[in-house]
Coordinates of C-alpha atoms and ligand atoms in Angstrom, one line a residue:
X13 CA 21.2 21.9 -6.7
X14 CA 20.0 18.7 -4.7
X15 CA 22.7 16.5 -3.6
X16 CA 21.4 15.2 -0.3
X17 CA 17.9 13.7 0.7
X18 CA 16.4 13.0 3.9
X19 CA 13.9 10.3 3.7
X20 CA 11.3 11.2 6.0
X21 CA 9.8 7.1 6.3
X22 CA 10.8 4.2 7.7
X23 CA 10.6 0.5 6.4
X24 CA 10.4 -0.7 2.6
X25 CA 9.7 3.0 1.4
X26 CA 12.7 4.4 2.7
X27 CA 15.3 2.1 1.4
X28 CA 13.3 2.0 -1.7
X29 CA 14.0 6.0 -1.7
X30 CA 17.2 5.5 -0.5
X31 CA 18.3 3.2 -3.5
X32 CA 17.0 5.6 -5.9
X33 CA 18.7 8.5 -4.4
X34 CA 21.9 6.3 -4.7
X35 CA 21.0 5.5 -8.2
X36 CA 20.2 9.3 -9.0
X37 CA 23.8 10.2 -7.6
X38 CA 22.3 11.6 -4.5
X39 CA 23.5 11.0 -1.0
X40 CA 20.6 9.8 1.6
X41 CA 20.0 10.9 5.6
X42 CA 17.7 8.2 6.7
X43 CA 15.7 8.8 10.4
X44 CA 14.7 6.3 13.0
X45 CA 13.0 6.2 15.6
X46 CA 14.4 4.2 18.8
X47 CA 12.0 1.0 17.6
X48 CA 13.8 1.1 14.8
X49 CA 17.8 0.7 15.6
X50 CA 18.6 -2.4 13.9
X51 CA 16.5 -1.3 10.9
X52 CA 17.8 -2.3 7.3
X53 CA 16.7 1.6 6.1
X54 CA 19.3 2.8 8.9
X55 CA 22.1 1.2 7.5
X56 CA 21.7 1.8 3.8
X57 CA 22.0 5.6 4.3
X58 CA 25.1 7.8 4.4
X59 CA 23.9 9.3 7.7
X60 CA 21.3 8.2 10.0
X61 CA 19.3 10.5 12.3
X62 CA 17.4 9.3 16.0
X63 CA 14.9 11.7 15.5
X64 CA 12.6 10.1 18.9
X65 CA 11.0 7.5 20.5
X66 CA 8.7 4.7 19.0
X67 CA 5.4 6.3 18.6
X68 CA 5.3 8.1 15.0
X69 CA 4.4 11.2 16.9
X70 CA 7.0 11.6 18.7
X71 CA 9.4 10.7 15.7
X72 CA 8.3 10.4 12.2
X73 CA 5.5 12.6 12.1
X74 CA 7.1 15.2 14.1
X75 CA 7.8 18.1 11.5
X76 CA 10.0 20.4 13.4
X77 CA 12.4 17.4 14.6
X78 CA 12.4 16.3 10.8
X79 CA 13.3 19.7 9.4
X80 CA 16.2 20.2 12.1
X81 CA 17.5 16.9 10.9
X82 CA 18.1 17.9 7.4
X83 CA 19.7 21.2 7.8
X84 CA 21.6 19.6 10.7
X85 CA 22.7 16.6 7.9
X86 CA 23.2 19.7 5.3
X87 CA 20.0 18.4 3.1
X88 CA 18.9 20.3 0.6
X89 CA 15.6 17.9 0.4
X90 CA 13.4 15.9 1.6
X91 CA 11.6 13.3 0.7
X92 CA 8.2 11.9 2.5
X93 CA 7.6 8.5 0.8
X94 CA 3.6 7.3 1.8
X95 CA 2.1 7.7 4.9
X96 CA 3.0 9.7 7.7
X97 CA 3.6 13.5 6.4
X98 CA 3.4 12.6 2.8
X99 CA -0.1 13.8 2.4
X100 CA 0.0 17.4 4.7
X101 CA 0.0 20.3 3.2
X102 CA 1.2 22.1 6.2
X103 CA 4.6 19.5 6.2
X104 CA 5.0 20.4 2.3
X105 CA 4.9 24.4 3.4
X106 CA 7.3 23.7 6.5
X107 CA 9.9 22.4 4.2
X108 CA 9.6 24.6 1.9
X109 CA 9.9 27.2 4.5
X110 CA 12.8 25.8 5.7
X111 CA 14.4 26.6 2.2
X112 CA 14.3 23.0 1.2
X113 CA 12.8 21.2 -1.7
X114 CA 10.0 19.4 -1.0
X115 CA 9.7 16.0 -3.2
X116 CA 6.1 16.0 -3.9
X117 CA 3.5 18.6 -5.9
X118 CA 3.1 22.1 -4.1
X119 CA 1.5 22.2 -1.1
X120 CA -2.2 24.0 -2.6
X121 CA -2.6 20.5 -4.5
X122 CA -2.2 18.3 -1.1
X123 CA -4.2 20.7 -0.1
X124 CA -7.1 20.7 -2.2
X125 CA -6.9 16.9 -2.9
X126 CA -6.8 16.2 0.8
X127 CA -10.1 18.2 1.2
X128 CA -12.5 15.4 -0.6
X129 CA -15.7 17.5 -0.7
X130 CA -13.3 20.3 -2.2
X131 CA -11.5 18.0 -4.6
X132 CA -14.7 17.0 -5.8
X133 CA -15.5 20.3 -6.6
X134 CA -12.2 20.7 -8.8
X135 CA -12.8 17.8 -10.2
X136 CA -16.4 18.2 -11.6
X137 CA -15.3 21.9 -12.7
X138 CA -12.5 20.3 -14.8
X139 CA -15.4 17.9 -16.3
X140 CA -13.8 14.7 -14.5
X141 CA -16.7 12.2 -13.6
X142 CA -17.2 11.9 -10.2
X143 CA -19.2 9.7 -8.0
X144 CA -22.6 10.9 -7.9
X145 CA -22.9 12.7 -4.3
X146 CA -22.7 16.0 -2.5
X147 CA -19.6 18.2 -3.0
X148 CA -19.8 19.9 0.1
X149 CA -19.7 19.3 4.1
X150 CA -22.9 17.8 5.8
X151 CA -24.4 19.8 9.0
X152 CA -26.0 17.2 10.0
X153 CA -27.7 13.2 10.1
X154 CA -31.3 15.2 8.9
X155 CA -29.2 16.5 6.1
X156 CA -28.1 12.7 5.5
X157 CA -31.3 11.8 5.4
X158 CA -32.3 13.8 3.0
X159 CA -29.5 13.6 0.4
X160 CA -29.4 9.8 0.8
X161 CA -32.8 10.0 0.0
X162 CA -32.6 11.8 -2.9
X163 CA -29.1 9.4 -4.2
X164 CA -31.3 6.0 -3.0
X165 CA -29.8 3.7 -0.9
X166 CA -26.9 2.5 -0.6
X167 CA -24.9 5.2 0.2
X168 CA -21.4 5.8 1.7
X169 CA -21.2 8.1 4.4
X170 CA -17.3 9.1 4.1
X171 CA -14.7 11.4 5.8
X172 CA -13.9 14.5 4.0
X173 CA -10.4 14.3 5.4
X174 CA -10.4 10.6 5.0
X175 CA -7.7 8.2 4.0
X176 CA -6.9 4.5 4.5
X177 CA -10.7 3.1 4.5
X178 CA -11.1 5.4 8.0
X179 CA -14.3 7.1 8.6
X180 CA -16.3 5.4 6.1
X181 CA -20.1 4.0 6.6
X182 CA -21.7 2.3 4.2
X183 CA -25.8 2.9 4.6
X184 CA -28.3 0.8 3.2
X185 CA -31.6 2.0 4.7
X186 CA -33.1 5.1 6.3
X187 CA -33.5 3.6 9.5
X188 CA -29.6 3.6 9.7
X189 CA -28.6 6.9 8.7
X190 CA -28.6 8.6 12.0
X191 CA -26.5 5.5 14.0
X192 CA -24.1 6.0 10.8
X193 CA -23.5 9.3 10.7
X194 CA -22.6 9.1 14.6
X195 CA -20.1 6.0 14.4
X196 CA -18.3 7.7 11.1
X197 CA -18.3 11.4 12.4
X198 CA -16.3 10.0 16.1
X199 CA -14.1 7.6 13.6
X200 CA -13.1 10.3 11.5
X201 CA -12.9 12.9 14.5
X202 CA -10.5 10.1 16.1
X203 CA -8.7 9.3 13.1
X204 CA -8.1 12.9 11.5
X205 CA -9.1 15.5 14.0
X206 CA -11.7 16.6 11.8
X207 CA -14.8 14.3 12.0
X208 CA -16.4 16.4 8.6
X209 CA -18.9 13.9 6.4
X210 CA -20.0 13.8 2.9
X211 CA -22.6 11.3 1.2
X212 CA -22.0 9.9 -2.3
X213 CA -23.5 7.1 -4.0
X214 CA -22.5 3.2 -2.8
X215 CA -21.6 1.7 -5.8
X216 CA -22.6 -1.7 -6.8
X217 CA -19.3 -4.2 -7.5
X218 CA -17.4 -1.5 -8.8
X219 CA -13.6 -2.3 -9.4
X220 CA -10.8 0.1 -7.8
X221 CA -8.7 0.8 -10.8
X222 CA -6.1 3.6 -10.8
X223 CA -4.3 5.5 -13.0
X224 CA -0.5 6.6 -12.4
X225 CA -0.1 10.5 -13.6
X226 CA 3.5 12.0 -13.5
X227 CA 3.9 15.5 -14.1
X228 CA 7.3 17.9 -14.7
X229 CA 7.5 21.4 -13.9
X230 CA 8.4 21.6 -17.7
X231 CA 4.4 21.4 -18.4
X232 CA 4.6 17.7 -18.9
X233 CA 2.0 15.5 -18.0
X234 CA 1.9 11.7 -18.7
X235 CA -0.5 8.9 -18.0
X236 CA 1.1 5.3 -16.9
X237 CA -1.8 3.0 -17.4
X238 CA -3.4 1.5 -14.6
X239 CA -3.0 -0.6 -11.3
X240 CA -6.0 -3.3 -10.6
X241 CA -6.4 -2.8 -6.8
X242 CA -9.7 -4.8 -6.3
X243 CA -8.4 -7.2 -3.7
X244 CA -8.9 -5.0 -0.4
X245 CA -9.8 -5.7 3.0
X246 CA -11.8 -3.3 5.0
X247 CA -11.1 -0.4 1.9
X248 CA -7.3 -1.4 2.4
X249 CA -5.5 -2.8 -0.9
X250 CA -4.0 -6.6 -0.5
X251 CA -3.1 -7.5 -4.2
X252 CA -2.4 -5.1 -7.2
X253 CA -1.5 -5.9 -10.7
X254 CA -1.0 -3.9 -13.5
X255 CA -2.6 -3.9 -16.7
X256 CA -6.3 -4.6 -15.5
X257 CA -8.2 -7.7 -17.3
X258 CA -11.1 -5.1 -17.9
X259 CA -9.2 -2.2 -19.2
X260 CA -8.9 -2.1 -23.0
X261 CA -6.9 0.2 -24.8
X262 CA -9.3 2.6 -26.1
X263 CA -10.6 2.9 -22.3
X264 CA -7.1 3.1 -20.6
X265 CA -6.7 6.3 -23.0
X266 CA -10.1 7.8 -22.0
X267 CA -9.1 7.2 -18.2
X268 CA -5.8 8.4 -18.6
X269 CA -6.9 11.7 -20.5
X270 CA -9.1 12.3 -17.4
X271 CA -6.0 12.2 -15.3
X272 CA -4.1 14.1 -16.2
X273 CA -6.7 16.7 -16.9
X274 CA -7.6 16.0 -13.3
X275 CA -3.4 16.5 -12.4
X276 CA -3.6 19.9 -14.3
X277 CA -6.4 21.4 -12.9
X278 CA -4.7 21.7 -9.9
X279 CA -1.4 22.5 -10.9
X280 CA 0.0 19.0 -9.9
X281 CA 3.6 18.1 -10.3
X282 CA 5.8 14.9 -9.6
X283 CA 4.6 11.6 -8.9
X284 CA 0.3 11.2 -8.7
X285 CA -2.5 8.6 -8.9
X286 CA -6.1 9.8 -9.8
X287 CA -8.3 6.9 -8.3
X288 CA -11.7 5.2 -10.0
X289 CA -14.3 3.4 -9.3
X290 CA -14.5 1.5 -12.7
X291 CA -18.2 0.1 -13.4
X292 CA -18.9 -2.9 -14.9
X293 CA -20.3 -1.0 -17.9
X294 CA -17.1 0.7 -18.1
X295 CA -18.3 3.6 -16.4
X296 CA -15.6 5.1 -14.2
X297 CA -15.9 7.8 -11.8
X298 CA -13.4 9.7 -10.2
X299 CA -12.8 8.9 -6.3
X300 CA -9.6 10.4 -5.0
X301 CA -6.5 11.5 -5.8
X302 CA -2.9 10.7 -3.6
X303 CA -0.6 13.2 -3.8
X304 CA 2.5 11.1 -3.3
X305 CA 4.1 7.8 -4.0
X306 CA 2.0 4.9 -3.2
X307 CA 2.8 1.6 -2.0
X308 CA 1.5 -0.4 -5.4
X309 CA 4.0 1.9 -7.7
X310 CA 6.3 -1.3 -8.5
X311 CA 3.5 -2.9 -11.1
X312 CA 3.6 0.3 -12.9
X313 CA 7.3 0.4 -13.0
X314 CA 7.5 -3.3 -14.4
X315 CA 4.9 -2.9 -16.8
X316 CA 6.9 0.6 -17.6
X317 CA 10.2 0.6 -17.6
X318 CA 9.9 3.5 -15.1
X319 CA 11.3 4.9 -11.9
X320 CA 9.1 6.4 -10.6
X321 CA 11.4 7.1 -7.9
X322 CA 14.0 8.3 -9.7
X323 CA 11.4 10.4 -11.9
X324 CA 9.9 12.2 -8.9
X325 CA 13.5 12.8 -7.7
X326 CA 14.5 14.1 -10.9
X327 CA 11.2 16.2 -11.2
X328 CA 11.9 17.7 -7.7
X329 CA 15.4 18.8 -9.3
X330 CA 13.7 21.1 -11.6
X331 CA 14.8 18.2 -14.5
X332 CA 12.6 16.9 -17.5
X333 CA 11.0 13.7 -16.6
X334 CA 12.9 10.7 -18.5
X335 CA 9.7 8.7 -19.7
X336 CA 9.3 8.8 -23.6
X337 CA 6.5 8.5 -25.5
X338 CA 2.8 9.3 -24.6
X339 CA 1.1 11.5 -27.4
X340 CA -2.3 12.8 -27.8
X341 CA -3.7 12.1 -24.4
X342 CA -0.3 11.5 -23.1
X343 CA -0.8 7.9 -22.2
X344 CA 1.4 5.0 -22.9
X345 CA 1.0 1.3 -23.1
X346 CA 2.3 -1.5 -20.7
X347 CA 4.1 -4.5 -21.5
X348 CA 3.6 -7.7 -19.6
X349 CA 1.7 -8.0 -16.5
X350 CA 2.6 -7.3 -13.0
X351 CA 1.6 -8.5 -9.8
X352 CA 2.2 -7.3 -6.4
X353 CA 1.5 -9.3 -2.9
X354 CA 1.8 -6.9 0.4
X355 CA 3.6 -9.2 2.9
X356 CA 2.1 -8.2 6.4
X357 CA 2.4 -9.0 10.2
X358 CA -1.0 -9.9 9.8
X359 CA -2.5 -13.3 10.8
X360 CA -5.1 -14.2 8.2
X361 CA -6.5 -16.9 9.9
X362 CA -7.6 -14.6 12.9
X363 CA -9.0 -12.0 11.2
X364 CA -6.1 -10.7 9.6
X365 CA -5.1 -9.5 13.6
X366 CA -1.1 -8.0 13.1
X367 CA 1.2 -10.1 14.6
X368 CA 4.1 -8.9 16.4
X369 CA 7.2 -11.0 17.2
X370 CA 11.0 -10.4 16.0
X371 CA 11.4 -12.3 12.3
X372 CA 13.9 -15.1 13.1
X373 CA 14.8 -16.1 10.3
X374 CA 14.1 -14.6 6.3
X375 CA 14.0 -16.5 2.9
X376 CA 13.5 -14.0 0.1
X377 CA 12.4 -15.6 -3.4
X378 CA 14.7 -14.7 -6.7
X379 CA 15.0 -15.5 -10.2
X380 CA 13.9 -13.7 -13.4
X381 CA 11.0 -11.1 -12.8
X382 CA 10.9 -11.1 -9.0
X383 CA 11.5 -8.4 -6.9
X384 CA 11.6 -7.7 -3.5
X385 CA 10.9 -4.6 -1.6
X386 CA 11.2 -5.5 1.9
X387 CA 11.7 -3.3 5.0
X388 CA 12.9 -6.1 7.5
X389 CA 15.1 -8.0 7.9
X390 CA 16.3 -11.4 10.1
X391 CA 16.7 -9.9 13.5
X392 CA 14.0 -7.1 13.3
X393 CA 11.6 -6.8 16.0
X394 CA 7.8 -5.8 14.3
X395 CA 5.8 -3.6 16.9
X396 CA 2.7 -2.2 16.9
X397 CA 3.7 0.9 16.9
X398 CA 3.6 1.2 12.5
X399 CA 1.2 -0.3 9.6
X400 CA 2.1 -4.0 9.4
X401 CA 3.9 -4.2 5.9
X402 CA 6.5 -6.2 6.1
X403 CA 7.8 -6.3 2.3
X404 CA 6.2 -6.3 -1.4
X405 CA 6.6 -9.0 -3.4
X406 CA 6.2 -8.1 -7.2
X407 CA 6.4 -10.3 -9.9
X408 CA 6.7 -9.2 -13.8
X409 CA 5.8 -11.8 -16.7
X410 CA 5.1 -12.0 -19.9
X411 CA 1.2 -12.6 -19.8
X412 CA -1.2 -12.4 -16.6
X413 CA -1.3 -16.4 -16.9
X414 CA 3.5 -16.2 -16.2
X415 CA 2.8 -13.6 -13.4
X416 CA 0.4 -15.7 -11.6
X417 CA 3.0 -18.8 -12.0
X418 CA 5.9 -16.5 -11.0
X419 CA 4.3 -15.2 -8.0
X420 CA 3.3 -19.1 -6.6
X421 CA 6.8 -19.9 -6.9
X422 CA 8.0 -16.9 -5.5
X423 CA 5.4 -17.5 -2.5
X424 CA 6.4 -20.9 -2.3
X425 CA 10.4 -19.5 -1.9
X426 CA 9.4 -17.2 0.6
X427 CA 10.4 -18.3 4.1
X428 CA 9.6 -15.8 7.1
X429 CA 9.6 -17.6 10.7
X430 CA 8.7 -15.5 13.6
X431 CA 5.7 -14.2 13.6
X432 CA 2.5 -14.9 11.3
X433 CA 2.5 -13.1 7.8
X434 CA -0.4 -12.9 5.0
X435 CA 2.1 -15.3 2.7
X436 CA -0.3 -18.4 2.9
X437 CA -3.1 -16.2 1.7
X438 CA -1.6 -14.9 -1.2
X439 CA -1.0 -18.2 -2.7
X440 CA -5.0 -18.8 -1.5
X441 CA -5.2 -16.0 -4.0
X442 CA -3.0 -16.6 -6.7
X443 CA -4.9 -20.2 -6.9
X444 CA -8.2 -18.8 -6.6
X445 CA -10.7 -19.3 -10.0
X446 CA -11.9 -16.1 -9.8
X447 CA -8.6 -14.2 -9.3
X448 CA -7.4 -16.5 -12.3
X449 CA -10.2 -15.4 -14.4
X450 CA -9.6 -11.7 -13.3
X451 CA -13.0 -11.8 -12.5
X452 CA -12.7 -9.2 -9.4
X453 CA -14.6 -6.0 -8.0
X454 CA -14.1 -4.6 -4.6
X455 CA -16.0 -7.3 -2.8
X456 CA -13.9 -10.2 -4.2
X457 CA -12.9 -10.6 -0.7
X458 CA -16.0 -10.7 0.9
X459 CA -17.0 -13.1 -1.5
X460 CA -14.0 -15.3 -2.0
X461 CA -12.9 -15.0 2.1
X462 CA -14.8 -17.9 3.5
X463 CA -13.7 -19.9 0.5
X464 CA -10.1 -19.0 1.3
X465 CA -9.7 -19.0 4.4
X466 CA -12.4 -21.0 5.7
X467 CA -12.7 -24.7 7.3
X468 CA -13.5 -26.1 3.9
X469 CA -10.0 -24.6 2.4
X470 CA -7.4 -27.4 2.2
X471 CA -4.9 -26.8 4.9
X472 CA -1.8 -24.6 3.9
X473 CA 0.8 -26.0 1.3
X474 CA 3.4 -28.9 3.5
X475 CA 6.0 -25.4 3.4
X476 CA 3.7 -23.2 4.6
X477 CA 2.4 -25.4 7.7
X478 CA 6.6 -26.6 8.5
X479 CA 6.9 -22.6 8.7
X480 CA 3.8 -22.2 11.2
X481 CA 4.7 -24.8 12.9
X482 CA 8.4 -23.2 13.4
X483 CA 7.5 -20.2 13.8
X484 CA 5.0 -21.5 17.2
X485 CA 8.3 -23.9 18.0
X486 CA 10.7 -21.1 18.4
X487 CA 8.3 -19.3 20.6
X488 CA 7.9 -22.2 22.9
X489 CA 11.9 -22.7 22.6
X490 CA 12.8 -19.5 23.7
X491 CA 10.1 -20.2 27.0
X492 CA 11.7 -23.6 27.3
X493 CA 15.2 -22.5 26.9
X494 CA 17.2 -25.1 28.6
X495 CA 15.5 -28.0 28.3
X496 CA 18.2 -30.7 27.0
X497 CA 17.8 -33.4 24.4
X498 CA 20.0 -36.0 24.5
X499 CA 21.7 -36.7 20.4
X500 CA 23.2 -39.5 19.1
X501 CA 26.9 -37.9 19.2
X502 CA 26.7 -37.2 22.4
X503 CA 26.3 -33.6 22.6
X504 CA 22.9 -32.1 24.2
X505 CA 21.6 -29.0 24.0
X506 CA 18.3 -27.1 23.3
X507 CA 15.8 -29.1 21.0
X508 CA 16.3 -27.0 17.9
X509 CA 13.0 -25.6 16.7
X510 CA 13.3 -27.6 13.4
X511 CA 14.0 -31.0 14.9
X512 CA 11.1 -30.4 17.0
X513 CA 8.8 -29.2 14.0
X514 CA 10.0 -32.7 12.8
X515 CA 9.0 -34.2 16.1
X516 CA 5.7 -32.6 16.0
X517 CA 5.0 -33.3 12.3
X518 CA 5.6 -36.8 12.8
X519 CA 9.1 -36.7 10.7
X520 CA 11.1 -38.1 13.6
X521 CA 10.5 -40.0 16.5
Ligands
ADP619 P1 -9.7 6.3 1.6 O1 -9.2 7.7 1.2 O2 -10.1 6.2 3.0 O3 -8.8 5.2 1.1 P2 -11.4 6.0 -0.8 O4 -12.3 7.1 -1.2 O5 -10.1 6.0 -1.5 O6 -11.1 6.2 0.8 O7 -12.0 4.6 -0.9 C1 -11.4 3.4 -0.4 C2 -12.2 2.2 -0.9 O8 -13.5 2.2 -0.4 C3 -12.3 2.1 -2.4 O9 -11.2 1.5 -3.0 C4 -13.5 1.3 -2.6 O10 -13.2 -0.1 -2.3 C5 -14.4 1.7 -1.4 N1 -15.3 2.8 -1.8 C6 -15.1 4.2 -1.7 N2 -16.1 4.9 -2.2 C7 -17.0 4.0 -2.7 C8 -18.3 4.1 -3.3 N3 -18.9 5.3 -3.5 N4 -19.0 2.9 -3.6 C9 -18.4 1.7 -3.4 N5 -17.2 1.6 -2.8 C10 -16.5 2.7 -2.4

């Protein structure tokens, strides 16, 4: 019998979990590290563990400190959101070691799906398309060579342990196999501990398109459509948005029957996404799966009417899964279209470099079909020392055409001053012909960037530029603190940022 969580994250996943725990019932144990005090996730749990300081090593990723922490809190689960420990095997077996319930499939799936050459192996026996490519470890650059040769170039020289874009080189002649099998080998050595290399086929435009499996220990196993997750940035997702403009019925059955033949053949259970490469042709081919939640999960939802939260906790209960529905091939169909914007500390006018700075002050849009899954708060110091997400905004409308509208007024509404954020882009996006025409692949942003963010852009909406301009203001105010402005009614005190982004935008003499 579960009745107490530990959420094993930090920032807009944890009080995400920890809502849907409170939803489910359930009482929640958050943990922090000593970066995170003041965070929102602290607060919204029963019980709050310091399990270290700052650098995830020493606190989030640390299983044995994570483990005490529950049975200290009396936890009889835990719960590892994205990131950090989600995706170890070895974290799934601690807990379960421990004599808790893990919230996630059984450690031999992480496993095997965290092993890409191996995963690709289960995948092709289970007759799931899969990127043409090897399916087991490279020795060598010669042995590059020689399988590159036989794909024809371009090929992708990637990281069998690899996740988040890491360790990934794309090749497009001979001549630069051997310097790219060096560079991706010490990234993926760096970034995993395991610098282990496959070759597969570089496809041309392909679009990223997902599908969302769930799966209860009952022998259920549903489909949930798919996310559009084209927009990325060095392999890293920006904008997602569920249904896809080029999925049709007919082939968001196909893909889904692959899923969740590719979730059974290795025993998956609870919360999943089987990830495509979707050809123009409508070819797809089988990339990776995540054994977890992932960020993008709220288009789903809207276009749903899940929880996936709530599912996966209710799954890790032993339960039946709630979602109705799904015959045949178990997949069912979305209503509406949802859109989602990843709000980072990221300053996309200088290379998208994170930004750190304590968020001074925080607008959050509202109104029908807008929600908000933030992680910060007013107050809140961002640091280096985690991924830059700030919050997701999500949208839900009727059509693609009311999402887009929703989410420009919802961008429009959103005010964060402290720091740069990816805001401005978004609405660059959500203005952009080809976005509107869904007319997107996995370069889109190659393509598009210049045009966005370029010199030839017109300059940032009048809101967007008063909140840059504040933002650089309160800097300078907190180094000029004391200087002293003398006011009409006789009081002085420090120019206030916003009469001097006035000043400065030529408002007030
Ligand atoms: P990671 O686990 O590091 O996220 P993935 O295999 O999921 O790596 O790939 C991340 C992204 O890289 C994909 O969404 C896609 O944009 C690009 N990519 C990966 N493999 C290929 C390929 N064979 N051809 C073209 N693009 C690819």
């Amino acid at each position: 019998m579960i009745k107490r969580v530990l959420v094993a994250n930090r920032g807009e996943i944890a009080l995400r979990i920890i809502r849907a725990c409170h939803e489910e019932g359930l009482e929640a144990v958050a943990v922090y590290s000593e970066a995170d005090r003041l965070a929102p996730h602290v607060r919204a749990a029963e019980t709050a563990v310091l399990v270290g300081p700052p650098p995830a090593a020493e606190s989030y990723l640390d299983i044995s400190k994570l483990i005490a922490a529950a049975k200290a809190t009396g936890c009889q689960a835990i719960h590892p959101g994205y990131g950090f420990l989600s995706e170890r095997a070895a974290f799934a077996q601690a807990v379960g070691g421990a004599g808790l319930v893990f919230v996630g499939p059984p450690a031999s799936a992480i496993k095997t799906m965290g092993d890409k050459t191996e995963a690709r192996r289960r995948m092709k026996a289970a007759g799931v398309p899969i990127v043409p490519g090897i399916t087991t470890p490279l020795r060598d650059a010669a042995e590059a060579q020689r399988e590159a040769a036989r794909l024809g170039y371009p090929v992708l020289l990637k990281a069998i342990a690899g996740g988040g874009g890491k360790g990934m080189r794309l090749v497009e002649a001979a001549g630069e196999i051997e310097s790219g099998f060096q560079a991706a080998q010490s990234e993926a050595q760096k970034a995993f501990g395991d610098g282990r290399l496959y070759v597969e086929k570089y496809a041309v435009r392909p679009r990223h398109v997902e599908i969302q499996v769930l799966a209860d220990t009952h022998g259920r196993v549903v489909a949930l459509g798919e996310r559009e997750c084209s927009i990325q940035r060095r392999h890293q997702k920006l904008v997602e948005e569920a249904p896809s403009t080029a999925v049709t019925p007919a082939l968001r059955r196909r893909m889904g029957e692959v899923a969740t033949a590719a979730a059974g053949a290795v025993g998956y259970v609870g919360a999943g996404t089987i990830e495509f490469l979707l050809a123009p042709t409508g070819e797809f081919h089988f990339l990776e799966m995540n054994t977890r939640i992932q960020v993008e999960h709220p288009v789903t939802e809207l276009v749903y009417g899940v929880d996936l939260v709530r599912e996966q906790l209710r799954i890790a209960a032993g339960e039946p899964m709630r979602v109705r529905g799904g015959g045949g091939g178990g997949t069912l169909e979305p209503r509406g279209h949802a859109i989602e914007c990843r709000i980072t500390a990221e300053d996309p006018w200088n290379d998208f470099l994170p930004a750190t700075g304590v968020v001074q002050y925080l607008r959050v849009p509202g109104g029908p079909g807008v929600r908000w899954d933030g992680g910060v708060e007013a107050g809140n110091e961002v640091t280096l020392f985690y991924d830059p997400l700030l919050a997701k905004l999500i949208v839900w409308g009727e059509t693609r055409e009311a999402a887009i509208r929703r989410m420009r007024q919802a961008l429009r509404e959103l005010v964060i001053v402290g720091l740069p954020t990816s805001q401005a882009f978004h609405l660059r996006v959500m203005d952009d012909a080809d976005f509107r025409r869904g007319a997107l692949d996995i370069t889109y942003l190659e393509r598009v960037g210049p045009r966005l963010l370029g010199a030839e852009a017109a300059p940032p909406p009048a809101v967007m530029r008063a909140v840059a301009v504040t933002a650089a203001l309160l800097a300078d105010d907190r180094r000029s603190a004391g200087r002293v402005r003398p006011v009409e009614d006789g009081r002085a005190g420090v120019l206030s940022p916003w009469e001097q982004m006035a000043r400065r935008e030529g408002l007030r003499e």
